[in-house]
mmCIF file of C-alpha atoms in Angstrom:
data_model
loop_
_atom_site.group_PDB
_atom_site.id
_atom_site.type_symbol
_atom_site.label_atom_id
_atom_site.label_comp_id
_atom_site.label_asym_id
_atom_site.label_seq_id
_atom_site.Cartn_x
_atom_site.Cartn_y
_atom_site.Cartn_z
ATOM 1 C CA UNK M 483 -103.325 -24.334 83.101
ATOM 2 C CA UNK M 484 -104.156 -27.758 82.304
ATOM 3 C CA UNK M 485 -102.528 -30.578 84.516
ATOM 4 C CA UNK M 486 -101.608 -28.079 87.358
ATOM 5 C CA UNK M 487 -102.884 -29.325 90.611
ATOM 6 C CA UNK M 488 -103.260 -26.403 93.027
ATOM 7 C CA UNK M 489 -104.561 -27.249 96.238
ATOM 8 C CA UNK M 490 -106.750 -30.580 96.082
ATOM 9 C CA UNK M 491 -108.230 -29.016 92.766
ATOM 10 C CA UNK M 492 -108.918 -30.966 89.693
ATOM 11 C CA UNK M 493 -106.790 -31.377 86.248
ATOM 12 C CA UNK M 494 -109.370 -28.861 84.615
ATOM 13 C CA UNK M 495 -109.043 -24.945 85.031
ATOM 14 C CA UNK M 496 -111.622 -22.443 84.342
ATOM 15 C CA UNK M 497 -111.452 -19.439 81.746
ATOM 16 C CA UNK M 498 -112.622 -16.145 82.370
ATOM 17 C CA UNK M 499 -116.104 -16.587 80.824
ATOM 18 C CA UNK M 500 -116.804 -19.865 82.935
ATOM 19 C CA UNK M 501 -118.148 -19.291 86.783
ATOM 20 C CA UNK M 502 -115.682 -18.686 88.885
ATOM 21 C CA UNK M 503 -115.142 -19.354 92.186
ATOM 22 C CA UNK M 504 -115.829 -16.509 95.245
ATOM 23 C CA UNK M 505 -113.245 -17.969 97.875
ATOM 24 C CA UNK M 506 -109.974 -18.426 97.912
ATOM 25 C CA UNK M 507 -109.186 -22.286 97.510
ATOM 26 C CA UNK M 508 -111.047 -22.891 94.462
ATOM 27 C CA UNK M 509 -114.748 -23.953 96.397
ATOM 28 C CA UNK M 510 -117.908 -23.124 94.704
ATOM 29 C CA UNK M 511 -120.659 -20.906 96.378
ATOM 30 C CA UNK M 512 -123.538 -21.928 97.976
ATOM 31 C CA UNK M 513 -126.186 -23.177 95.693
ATOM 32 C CA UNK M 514 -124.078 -24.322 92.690
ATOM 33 C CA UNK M 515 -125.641 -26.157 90.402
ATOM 34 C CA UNK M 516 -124.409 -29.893 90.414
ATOM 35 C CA UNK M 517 -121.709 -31.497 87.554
ATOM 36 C CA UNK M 518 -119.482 -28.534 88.051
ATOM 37 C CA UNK M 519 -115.203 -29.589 88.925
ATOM 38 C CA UNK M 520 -113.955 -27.851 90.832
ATOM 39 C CA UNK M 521 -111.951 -24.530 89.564
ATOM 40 C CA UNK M 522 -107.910 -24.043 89.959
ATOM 41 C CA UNK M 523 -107.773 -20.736 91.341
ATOM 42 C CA UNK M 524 -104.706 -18.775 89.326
ATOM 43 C CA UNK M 525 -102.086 -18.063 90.726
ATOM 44 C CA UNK M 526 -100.526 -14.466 90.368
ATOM 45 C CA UNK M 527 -96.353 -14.633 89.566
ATOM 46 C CA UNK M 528 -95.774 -10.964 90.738
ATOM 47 C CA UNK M 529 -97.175 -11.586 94.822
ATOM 48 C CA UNK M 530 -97.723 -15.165 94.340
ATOM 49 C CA UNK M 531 -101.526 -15.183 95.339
ATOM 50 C CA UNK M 532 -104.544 -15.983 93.953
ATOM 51 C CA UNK M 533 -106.125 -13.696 91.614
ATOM 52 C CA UNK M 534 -109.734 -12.302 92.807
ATOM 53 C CA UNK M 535 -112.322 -13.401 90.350
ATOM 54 C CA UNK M 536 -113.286 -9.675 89.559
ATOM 55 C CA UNK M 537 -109.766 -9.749 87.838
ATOM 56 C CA UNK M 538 -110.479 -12.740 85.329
ATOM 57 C CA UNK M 539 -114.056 -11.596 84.271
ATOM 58 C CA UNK M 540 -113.448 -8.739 82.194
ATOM 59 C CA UNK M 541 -113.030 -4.907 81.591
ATOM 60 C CA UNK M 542 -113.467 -2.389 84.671
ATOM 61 C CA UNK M 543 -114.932 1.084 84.224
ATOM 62 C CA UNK M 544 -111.852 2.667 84.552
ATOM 63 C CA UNK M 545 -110.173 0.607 82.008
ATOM 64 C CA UNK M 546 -112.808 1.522 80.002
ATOM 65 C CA UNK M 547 -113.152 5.107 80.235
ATOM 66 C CA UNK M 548 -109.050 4.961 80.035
ATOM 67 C CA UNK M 549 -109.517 3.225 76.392
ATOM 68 C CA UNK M 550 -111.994 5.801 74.915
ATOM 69 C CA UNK M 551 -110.191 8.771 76.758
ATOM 70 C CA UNK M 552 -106.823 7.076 74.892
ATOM 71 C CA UNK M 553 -108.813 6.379 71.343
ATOM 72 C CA UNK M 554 -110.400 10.100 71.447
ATOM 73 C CA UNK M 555 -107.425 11.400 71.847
ATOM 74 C CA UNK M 556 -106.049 9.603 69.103
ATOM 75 C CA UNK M 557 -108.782 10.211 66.863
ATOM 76 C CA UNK M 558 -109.072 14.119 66.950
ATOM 77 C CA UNK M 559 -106.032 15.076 65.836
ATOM 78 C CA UNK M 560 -106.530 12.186 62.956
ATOM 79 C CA UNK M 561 -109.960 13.801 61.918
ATOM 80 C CA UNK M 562 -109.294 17.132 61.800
ATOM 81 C CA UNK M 563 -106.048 16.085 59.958
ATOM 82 C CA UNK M 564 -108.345 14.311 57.284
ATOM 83 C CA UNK M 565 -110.801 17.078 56.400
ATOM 84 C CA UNK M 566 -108.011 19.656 55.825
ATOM 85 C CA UNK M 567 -106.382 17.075 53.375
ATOM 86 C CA UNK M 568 -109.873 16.765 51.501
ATOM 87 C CA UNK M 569 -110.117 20.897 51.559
ATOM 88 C CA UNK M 570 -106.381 20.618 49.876
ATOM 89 C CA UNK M 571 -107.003 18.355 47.948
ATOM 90 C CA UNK M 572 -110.225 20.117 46.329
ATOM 91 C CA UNK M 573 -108.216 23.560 46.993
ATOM 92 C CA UNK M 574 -105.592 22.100 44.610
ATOM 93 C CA UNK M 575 -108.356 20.797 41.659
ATOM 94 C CA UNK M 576 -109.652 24.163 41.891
ATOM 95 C CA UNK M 577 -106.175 26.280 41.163
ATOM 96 C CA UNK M 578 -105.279 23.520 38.556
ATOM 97 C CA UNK M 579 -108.067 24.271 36.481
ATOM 98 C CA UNK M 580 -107.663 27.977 36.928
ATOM 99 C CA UNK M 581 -104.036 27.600 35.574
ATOM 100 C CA UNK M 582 -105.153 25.586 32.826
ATOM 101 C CA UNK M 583 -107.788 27.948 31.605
ATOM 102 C CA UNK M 584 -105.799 30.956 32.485
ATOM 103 C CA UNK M 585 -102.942 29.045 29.964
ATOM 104 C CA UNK M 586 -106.249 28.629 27.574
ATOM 105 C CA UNK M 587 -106.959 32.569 27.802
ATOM 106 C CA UNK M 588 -103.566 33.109 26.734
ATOM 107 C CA UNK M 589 -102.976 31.101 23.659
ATOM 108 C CA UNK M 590 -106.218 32.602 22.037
ATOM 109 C CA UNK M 591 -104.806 35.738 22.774
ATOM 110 C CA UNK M 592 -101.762 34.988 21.380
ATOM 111 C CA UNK M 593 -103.585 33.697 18.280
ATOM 112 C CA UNK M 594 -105.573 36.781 17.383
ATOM 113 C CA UNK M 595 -104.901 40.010 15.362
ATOM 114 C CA UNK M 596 -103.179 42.824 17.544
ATOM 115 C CA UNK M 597 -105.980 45.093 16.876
ATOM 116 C CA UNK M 598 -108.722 42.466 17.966
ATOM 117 C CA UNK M 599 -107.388 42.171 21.376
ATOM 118 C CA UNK M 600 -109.239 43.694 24.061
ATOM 119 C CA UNK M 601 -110.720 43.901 27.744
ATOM 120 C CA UNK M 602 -113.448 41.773 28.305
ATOM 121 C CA UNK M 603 -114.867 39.157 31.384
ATOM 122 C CA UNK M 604 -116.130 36.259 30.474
ATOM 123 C CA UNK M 605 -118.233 34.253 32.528
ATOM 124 C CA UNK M 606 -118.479 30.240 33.081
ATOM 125 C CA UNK M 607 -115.314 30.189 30.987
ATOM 126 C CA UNK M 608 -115.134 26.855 28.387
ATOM 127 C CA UNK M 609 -118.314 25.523 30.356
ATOM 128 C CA UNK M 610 -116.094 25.302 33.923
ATOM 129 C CA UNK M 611 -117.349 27.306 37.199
ATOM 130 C CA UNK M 612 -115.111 30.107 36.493
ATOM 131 C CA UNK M 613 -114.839 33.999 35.700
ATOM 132 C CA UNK M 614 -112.258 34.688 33.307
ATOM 133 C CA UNK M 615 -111.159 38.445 33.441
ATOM 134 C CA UNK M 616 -108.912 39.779 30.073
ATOM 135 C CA UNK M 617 -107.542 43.365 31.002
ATOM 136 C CA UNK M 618 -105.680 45.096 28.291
ATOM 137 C CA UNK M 619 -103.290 48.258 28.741
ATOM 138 C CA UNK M 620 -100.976 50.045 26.752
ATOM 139 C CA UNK M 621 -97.681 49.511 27.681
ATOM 140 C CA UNK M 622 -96.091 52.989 29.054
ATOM 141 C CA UNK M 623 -93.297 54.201 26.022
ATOM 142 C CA UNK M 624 -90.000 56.133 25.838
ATOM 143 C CA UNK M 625 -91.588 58.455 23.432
ATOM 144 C CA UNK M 626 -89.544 57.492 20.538
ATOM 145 C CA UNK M 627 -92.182 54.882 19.306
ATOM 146 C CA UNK M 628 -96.194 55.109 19.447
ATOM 147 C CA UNK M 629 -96.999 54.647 22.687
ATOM 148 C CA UNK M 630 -99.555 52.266 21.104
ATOM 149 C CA UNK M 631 -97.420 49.950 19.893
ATOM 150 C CA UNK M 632 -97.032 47.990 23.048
ATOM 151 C CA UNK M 633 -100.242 45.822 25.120
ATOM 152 C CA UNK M 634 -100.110 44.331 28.510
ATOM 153 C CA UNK M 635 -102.634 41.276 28.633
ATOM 154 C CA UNK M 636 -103.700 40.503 32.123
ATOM 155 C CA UNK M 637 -105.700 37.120 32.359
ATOM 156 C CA UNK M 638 -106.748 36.512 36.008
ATOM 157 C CA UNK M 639 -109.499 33.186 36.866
ATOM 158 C CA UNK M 640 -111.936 33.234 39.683
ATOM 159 C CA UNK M 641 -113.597 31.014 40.716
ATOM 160 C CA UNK M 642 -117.668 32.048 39.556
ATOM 161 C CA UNK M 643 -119.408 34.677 41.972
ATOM 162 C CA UNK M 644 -115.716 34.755 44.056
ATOM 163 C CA UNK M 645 -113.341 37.634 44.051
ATOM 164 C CA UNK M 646 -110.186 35.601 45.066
ATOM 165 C CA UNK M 647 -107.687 35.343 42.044
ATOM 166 C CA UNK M 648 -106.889 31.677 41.664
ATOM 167 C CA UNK M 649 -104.326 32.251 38.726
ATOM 168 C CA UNK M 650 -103.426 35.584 37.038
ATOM 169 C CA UNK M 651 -100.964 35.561 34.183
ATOM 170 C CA UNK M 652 -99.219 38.545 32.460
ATOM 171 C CA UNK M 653 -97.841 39.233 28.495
ATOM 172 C CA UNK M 654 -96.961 41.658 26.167
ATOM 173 C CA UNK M 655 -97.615 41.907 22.565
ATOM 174 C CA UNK M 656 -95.938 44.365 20.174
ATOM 175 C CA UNK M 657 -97.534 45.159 17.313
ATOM 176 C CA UNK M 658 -95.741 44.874 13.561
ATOM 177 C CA UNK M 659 -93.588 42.012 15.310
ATOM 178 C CA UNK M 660 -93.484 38.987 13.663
ATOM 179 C CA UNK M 661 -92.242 36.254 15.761
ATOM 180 C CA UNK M 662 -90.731 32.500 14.044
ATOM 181 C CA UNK M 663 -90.297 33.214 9.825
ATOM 182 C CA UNK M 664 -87.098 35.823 8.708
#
């Protein structure tokens, strides 16, 4: 805008935040105070007028209403997006752990006598915020061996005062079956 001479107005143009003029031509109001040049109106490529000056001093309501309406709509869907991933992600801590204790269960079943194994619940399993539930059945037989010779060991994790099942895992022992050395 500098050195543009529109219509008798001086080399120096005025920005948005400056007082502007109210007439077309680039002459003050009434009652200016005195050491102000005269503004260079702008001049408006698409009709090739001047701008008004309500243009050039900022926002109108509607462009603001238009920018929250735009941003809110925006920002739901991003929001509601965001809590689910934090409920997954804390969903997906919490079935971890069951696994891992429901794995834990397991091994010290698989580590005690065949006799010693039986039902039980334990709760606040290993010091964690879960219920541990051991269920132990005799495995249904053909009739040609003791229909005790066979347990089903259902290990199912809760988490504590819930009934959900986070992790449930199944296995059978047999008993007089010795498993790695000939």
């Amino acid at each position: 805008m500098y050195g543009m001479n529109f219509q008798g107005a001086t080399r120096r143009a005025f920005t948005p935040l400056e007082k502007a003029t109210d007439k077309v031509g680039g002459d003050y109001p009434t009652g200016c105070p005195v050491g102000l040049s005269r503004a260079c109106p702008v001049r408006n490529f698409i009709s090739n007028g001047v701008k008004e000056r309500g243009s050039l001093t900022g926002f109108t309501l509607i462009e603001l209403i238009m920018t929250i309406v735009v941003v809110a709509i925006i920002a739901l869907p991003l929001s509601v997006m965001l809590s689910q991933q934090v409920q997954s992600t804390f969903r997906s801590s919490d079935y971890s752990s069951a696994l891992n204790l429901a794995r834990l269960e397991m091994e010290k079943v698989n580590n005690l006598a065949y006799d010693s194994i039986a039902s039980g619940t334990f709760a606040s399993y290993e010091g964690y915020p879960f219920d541990v539930t051991r269920t132990v059945n005799f495995a249904p037989g053909s009739g040609v061996i003791l229909s005790e010779s066979l347990k089903q060991i259902k290990v199912e994790v809760r988490k504590a005062g819930d009934v959900t099942v986070l992790a449930e895992l199944v296995t059978y022992i047999a008993r007089n079956v010795n498993y790695g050395s000939p």
